[in-house]
């Protein structure tokens, strides 16, 4: 598994998650070194959009998020996955077939991640309002996103 973050101004490096990602690992390996500095670079209006994966919602992570004064978008428990990052993953996987071994795969993913045009990322993020509108219009059902 890899983890990555995007904003209209920057993207984090991809982070290769080895093994199971717990809340403590998410805090220590992703939030502290990657997310918080990225959000601080954006400014006080930055908002973290993650999902309801158990590591993201652990007690340790919730405490850390509060202590770090991170603004976090709240998600309903059974929300459709509207997170623009999902389309970023789709973009990575459509250019070339991935390499055969893990080392080459990670190198290829980082190269592809870095190569996604900033305009594509901005379009994904700026589409959030329309994503939410369509989700409401379809009563939470399938949308074009």
PDB file of C-alpha atoms in Angstrom:
ATOM      1  CA  UNK A   1       0.000   0.000   0.000  1.00  0.00           C
ATOM      2  CA  UNK A   2       1.106   3.560  -0.644  1.00  0.00           C
ATOM      3  CA  UNK A   3      -0.199   6.754   0.887  1.00  0.00           C
ATOM      4  CA  UNK A   4      -0.135  10.194  -0.710  1.00  0.00           C
ATOM      5  CA  UNK A   5      -1.665  13.604  -0.202  1.00  0.00           C
ATOM      6  CA  UNK A   6      -2.663  16.302  -2.681  1.00  0.00           C
ATOM      7  CA  UNK A   7      -3.644  19.951  -2.553  1.00  0.00           C
ATOM      8  CA  UNK A   8      -3.951  22.681  -5.136  1.00  0.00           C
ATOM      9  CA  UNK A   9      -0.479  23.898  -4.119  1.00  0.00           C
ATOM     10  CA  UNK A  10       1.516  20.737  -3.588  1.00  0.00           C
ATOM     11  CA  UNK A  11       1.584  16.989  -3.261  1.00  0.00           C
ATOM     12  CA  UNK A  12       3.319  14.910  -0.641  1.00  0.00           C
ATOM     13  CA  UNK A  13       5.805  12.252  -1.601  1.00  0.00           C
ATOM     14  CA  UNK A  14       4.283   8.814  -1.821  1.00  0.00           C
ATOM     15  CA  UNK A  15       4.830   6.821   1.327  1.00  0.00           C
ATOM     16  CA  UNK A  16       5.151   3.048   1.132  1.00  0.00           C
ATOM     17  CA  UNK A  17       3.246   1.474   4.022  1.00  0.00           C
ATOM     18  CA  UNK A  18       4.802  -1.858   4.953  1.00  0.00           C
ATOM     19  CA  UNK A  19       2.479  -4.160   6.890  1.00  0.00           C
ATOM     20  CA  UNK A  20      -0.696  -3.120   8.676  1.00  0.00           C
ATOM     21  CA  UNK A  21      -1.281   0.566   9.174  1.00  0.00           C
ATOM     22  CA  UNK A  22      -2.418   1.209  12.745  1.00  0.00           C
ATOM     23  CA  UNK A  23      -3.512   4.532  14.169  1.00  0.00           C
ATOM     24  CA  UNK A  24      -0.173   4.960  15.940  1.00  0.00           C
ATOM     25  CA  UNK A  25       1.745   4.226  12.737  1.00  0.00           C
ATOM     26  CA  UNK A  26      -0.518   6.571  10.762  1.00  0.00           C
ATOM     27  CA  UNK A  27       0.246   9.312  13.269  1.00  0.00           C
ATOM     28  CA  UNK A  28       3.997   8.677  13.480  1.00  0.00           C
ATOM     29  CA  UNK A  29       4.767   7.792   9.867  1.00  0.00           C
ATOM     30  CA  UNK A  30       2.274   9.886   7.904  1.00  0.00           C
ATOM     31  CA  UNK A  31       0.569  12.636   9.892  1.00  0.00           C
ATOM     32  CA  UNK A  32       3.577  14.029  11.762  1.00  0.00           C
ATOM     33  CA  UNK A  33       6.185  13.972   8.983  1.00  0.00           C
ATOM     34  CA  UNK A  34       4.005  14.482   5.883  1.00  0.00           C
ATOM     35  CA  UNK A  35       0.516  15.823   6.578  1.00  0.00           C
ATOM     36  CA  UNK A  36       1.081  18.429   9.269  1.00  0.00           C
ATOM     37  CA  UNK A  37       3.972  20.156   7.431  1.00  0.00           C
ATOM     38  CA  UNK A  38       1.956  20.156   4.186  1.00  0.00           C
ATOM     39  CA  UNK A  39      -1.079  21.652   5.907  1.00  0.00           C
ATOM     40  CA  UNK A  40       1.064  24.248   7.679  1.00  0.00           C
ATOM     41  CA  UNK A  41       2.558  25.262   4.330  1.00  0.00           C
ATOM     42  CA  UNK A  42      -0.949  25.835   2.969  1.00  0.00           C
ATOM     43  CA  UNK A  43      -2.011  27.973   5.906  1.00  0.00           C
ATOM     44  CA  UNK A  44      -4.649  28.163   8.626  1.00  0.00           C
ATOM     45  CA  UNK A  45      -7.565  27.438   6.277  1.00  0.00           C
ATOM     46  CA  UNK A  46      -6.141  24.072   5.174  1.00  0.00           C
ATOM     47  CA  UNK A  47      -8.428  21.098   5.722  1.00  0.00           C
ATOM     48  CA  UNK A  48      -7.431  17.454   5.991  1.00  0.00           C
ATOM     49  CA  UNK A  49      -9.739  15.200   4.007  1.00  0.00           C
ATOM     50  CA  UNK A  50      -9.238  11.586   4.936  1.00  0.00           C
ATOM     51  CA  UNK A  51     -11.817   8.851   5.236  1.00  0.00           C
ATOM     52  CA  UNK A  52     -13.266   6.650   7.946  1.00  0.00           C
ATOM     53  CA  UNK A  53     -10.582   3.963   7.768  1.00  0.00           C
ATOM     54  CA  UNK A  54      -9.943   2.671  11.299  1.00  0.00           C
ATOM     55  CA  UNK A  55      -6.367   4.034  11.508  1.00  0.00           C
ATOM     56  CA  UNK A  56      -7.637   7.508  10.566  1.00  0.00           C
ATOM     57  CA  UNK A  57     -10.226   7.509  13.329  1.00  0.00           C
ATOM     58  CA  UNK A  58      -8.288   5.916  16.198  1.00  0.00           C
ATOM     59  CA  UNK A  59      -8.269   7.633  19.585  1.00  0.00           C
ATOM     60  CA  UNK A  60      -4.533   8.357  19.273  1.00  0.00           C
ATOM     61  CA  UNK A  61      -5.008   9.995  15.881  1.00  0.00           C
ATOM     62  CA  UNK A  62      -8.007  12.025  17.029  1.00  0.00           C
ATOM     63  CA  UNK A  63      -6.001  13.323  19.998  1.00  0.00           C
ATOM     64  CA  UNK A  64      -3.031  14.137  17.777  1.00  0.00           C
ATOM     65  CA  UNK A  65      -5.250  15.941  15.223  1.00  0.00           C
ATOM     66  CA  UNK A  66      -6.700  18.113  17.999  1.00  0.00           C
ATOM     67  CA  UNK A  67      -3.307  18.838  19.573  1.00  0.00           C
ATOM     68  CA  UNK A  68      -1.784  19.697  16.198  1.00  0.00           C
ATOM     69  CA  UNK A  69      -4.760  21.990  15.493  1.00  0.00           C
ATOM     70  CA  UNK A  70      -5.484  20.280  12.200  1.00  0.00           C
ATOM     71  CA  UNK A  71      -8.797  21.180  10.568  1.00  0.00           C
ATOM     72  CA  UNK A  72     -10.390  17.929   9.481  1.00  0.00           C
ATOM     73  CA  UNK A  73     -13.337  17.394   7.163  1.00  0.00           C
ATOM     74  CA  UNK A  74     -15.917  15.210   8.858  1.00  0.00           C
ATOM     75  CA  UNK A  75     -17.329  12.239   6.983  1.00  0.00           C
ATOM     76  CA  UNK A  76     -20.577  10.427   7.758  1.00  0.00           C
ATOM     77  CA  UNK A  77     -20.062   6.776   8.718  1.00  0.00           C
ATOM     78  CA  UNK A  78     -21.479   5.355   5.472  1.00  0.00           C
ATOM     79  CA  UNK A  79     -20.569   8.145   3.094  1.00  0.00           C
ATOM     80  CA  UNK A  80     -19.887   7.551  -0.582  1.00  0.00           C
ATOM     81  CA  UNK A  81     -16.231   7.862  -1.408  1.00  0.00           C
ATOM     82  CA  UNK A  82     -16.040  11.335  -2.917  1.00  0.00           C
ATOM     83  CA  UNK A  83     -12.415  11.950  -2.037  1.00  0.00           C
ATOM     84  CA  UNK A  84     -10.583  13.337  -5.098  1.00  0.00           C
ATOM     85  CA  UNK A  85      -7.480  11.310  -4.205  1.00  0.00           C
ATOM     86  CA  UNK A  86      -9.305   8.195  -5.459  1.00  0.00           C
ATOM     87  CA  UNK A  87      -9.228   9.644  -8.977  1.00  0.00           C
ATOM     88  CA  UNK A  88      -5.547  10.434  -8.553  1.00  0.00           C
ATOM     89  CA  UNK A  89      -4.941   6.714  -7.946  1.00  0.00           C
ATOM     90  CA  UNK A  90      -6.942   5.921 -11.085  1.00  0.00           C
ATOM     91  CA  UNK A  91      -4.783   8.354 -13.047  1.00  0.00           C
ATOM     92  CA  UNK A  92      -1.598   6.610 -11.910  1.00  0.00           C
ATOM     93  CA  UNK A  93      -2.734   3.193 -13.017  1.00  0.00           C
ATOM     94  CA  UNK A  94      -3.843   3.975 -16.549  1.00  0.00           C
ATOM     95  CA  UNK A  95      -0.578   5.053 -18.168  1.00  0.00           C
ATOM     96  CA  UNK A  96       1.559   1.900 -18.186  1.00  0.00           C
ATOM     97  CA  UNK A  97       1.346  -1.615 -16.889  1.00  0.00           C
ATOM     98  CA  UNK A  98       3.140  -1.705 -13.534  1.00  0.00           C
ATOM     99  CA  UNK A  99       6.557  -3.356 -13.227  1.00  0.00           C
ATOM    100  CA  UNK A 100       6.974  -6.918 -12.003  1.00  0.00           C
ATOM    101  CA  UNK A 101       8.769  -6.485  -8.670  1.00  0.00           C
ATOM    102  CA  UNK A 102       8.072  -4.326  -5.623  1.00  0.00           C
ATOM    103  CA  UNK A 103      11.151  -2.098  -5.921  1.00  0.00           C
ATOM    104  CA  UNK A 104      10.407  -1.256  -9.538  1.00  0.00           C
ATOM    105  CA  UNK A 105       6.722  -0.809  -8.728  1.00  0.00           C
ATOM    106  CA  UNK A 106       7.444   1.725  -5.974  1.00  0.00           C
ATOM    107  CA  UNK A 107       9.880   3.615  -8.219  1.00  0.00           C
ATOM    108  CA  UNK A 108       7.353   3.601 -11.069  1.00  0.00           C
ATOM    109  CA  UNK A 109       4.519   4.792  -8.786  1.00  0.00           C
ATOM    110  CA  UNK A 110       6.605   7.685  -7.423  1.00  0.00           C
ATOM    111  CA  UNK A 111       7.579   8.710 -10.952  1.00  0.00           C
ATOM    112  CA  UNK A 112       3.969   8.573 -12.140  1.00  0.00           C
ATOM    113  CA  UNK A 113       2.775  10.388  -8.986  1.00  0.00           C
ATOM    114  CA  UNK A 114       5.262  13.195  -9.596  1.00  0.00           C
ATOM    115  CA  UNK A 115       4.273  13.343 -13.259  1.00  0.00           C
ATOM    116  CA  UNK A 116       0.544  13.932 -12.805  1.00  0.00           C
ATOM    117  CA  UNK A 117      -0.017  17.521 -13.966  1.00  0.00           C
ATOM    118  CA  UNK A 118      -0.867  20.065 -11.292  1.00  0.00           C
ATOM    119  CA  UNK A 119      -3.846  21.193 -13.402  1.00  0.00           C
ATOM    120  CA  UNK A 120      -5.308  17.669 -13.166  1.00  0.00           C
ATOM    121  CA  UNK A 121      -4.979  17.735  -9.361  1.00  0.00           C
ATOM    122  CA  UNK A 122      -6.516  21.211  -9.134  1.00  0.00           C
ATOM    123  CA  UNK A 123      -9.454  20.082 -11.283  1.00  0.00           C
ATOM    124  CA  UNK A 124     -10.014  17.125  -8.956  1.00  0.00           C
ATOM    125  CA  UNK A 125     -10.015  19.318  -5.875  1.00  0.00           C
ATOM    126  CA  UNK A 126     -12.143  22.050  -7.402  1.00  0.00           C
ATOM    127  CA  UNK A 127     -14.710  19.418  -8.416  1.00  0.00           C
ATOM    128  CA  UNK A 128     -15.594  18.728  -4.756  1.00  0.00           C
ATOM    129  CA  UNK A 129     -18.591  21.076  -4.727  1.00  0.00           C
ATOM    130  CA  UNK A 130     -20.083  19.418  -7.819  1.00  0.00           C
ATOM    131  CA  UNK A 131     -19.322  15.953  -6.410  1.00  0.00           C
ATOM    132  CA  UNK A 132     -21.332  16.794  -3.300  1.00  0.00           C
ATOM    133  CA  UNK A 133     -24.186  18.332  -5.312  1.00  0.00           C
ATOM    134  CA  UNK A 134     -24.469  15.232  -7.512  1.00  0.00           C
ATOM    135  CA  UNK A 135     -24.283  12.937  -4.507  1.00  0.00           C
ATOM    136  CA  UNK A 136     -27.205  14.794  -2.913  1.00  0.00           C
ATOM    137  CA  UNK A 137     -29.168  14.824  -6.182  1.00  0.00           C
ATOM    138  CA  UNK A 138     -28.755  11.042  -6.440  1.00  0.00           C
ATOM    139  CA  UNK A 139     -29.623  10.431  -2.782  1.00  0.00           C
ATOM    140  CA  UNK A 140     -26.158   9.069  -2.138  1.00  0.00           C
ATOM    141  CA  UNK A 141     -26.276   6.775  -5.171  1.00  0.00           C
ATOM    142  CA  UNK A 142     -24.015   6.497  -8.208  1.00  0.00           C
ATOM    143  CA  UNK A 143     -22.666   9.725  -9.712  1.00  0.00           C
ATOM    144  CA  UNK A 144     -20.473  10.362 -12.732  1.00  0.00           C
ATOM    145  CA  UNK A 145     -17.555  10.670 -10.332  1.00  0.00           C
TER     146      UNK A 145
END
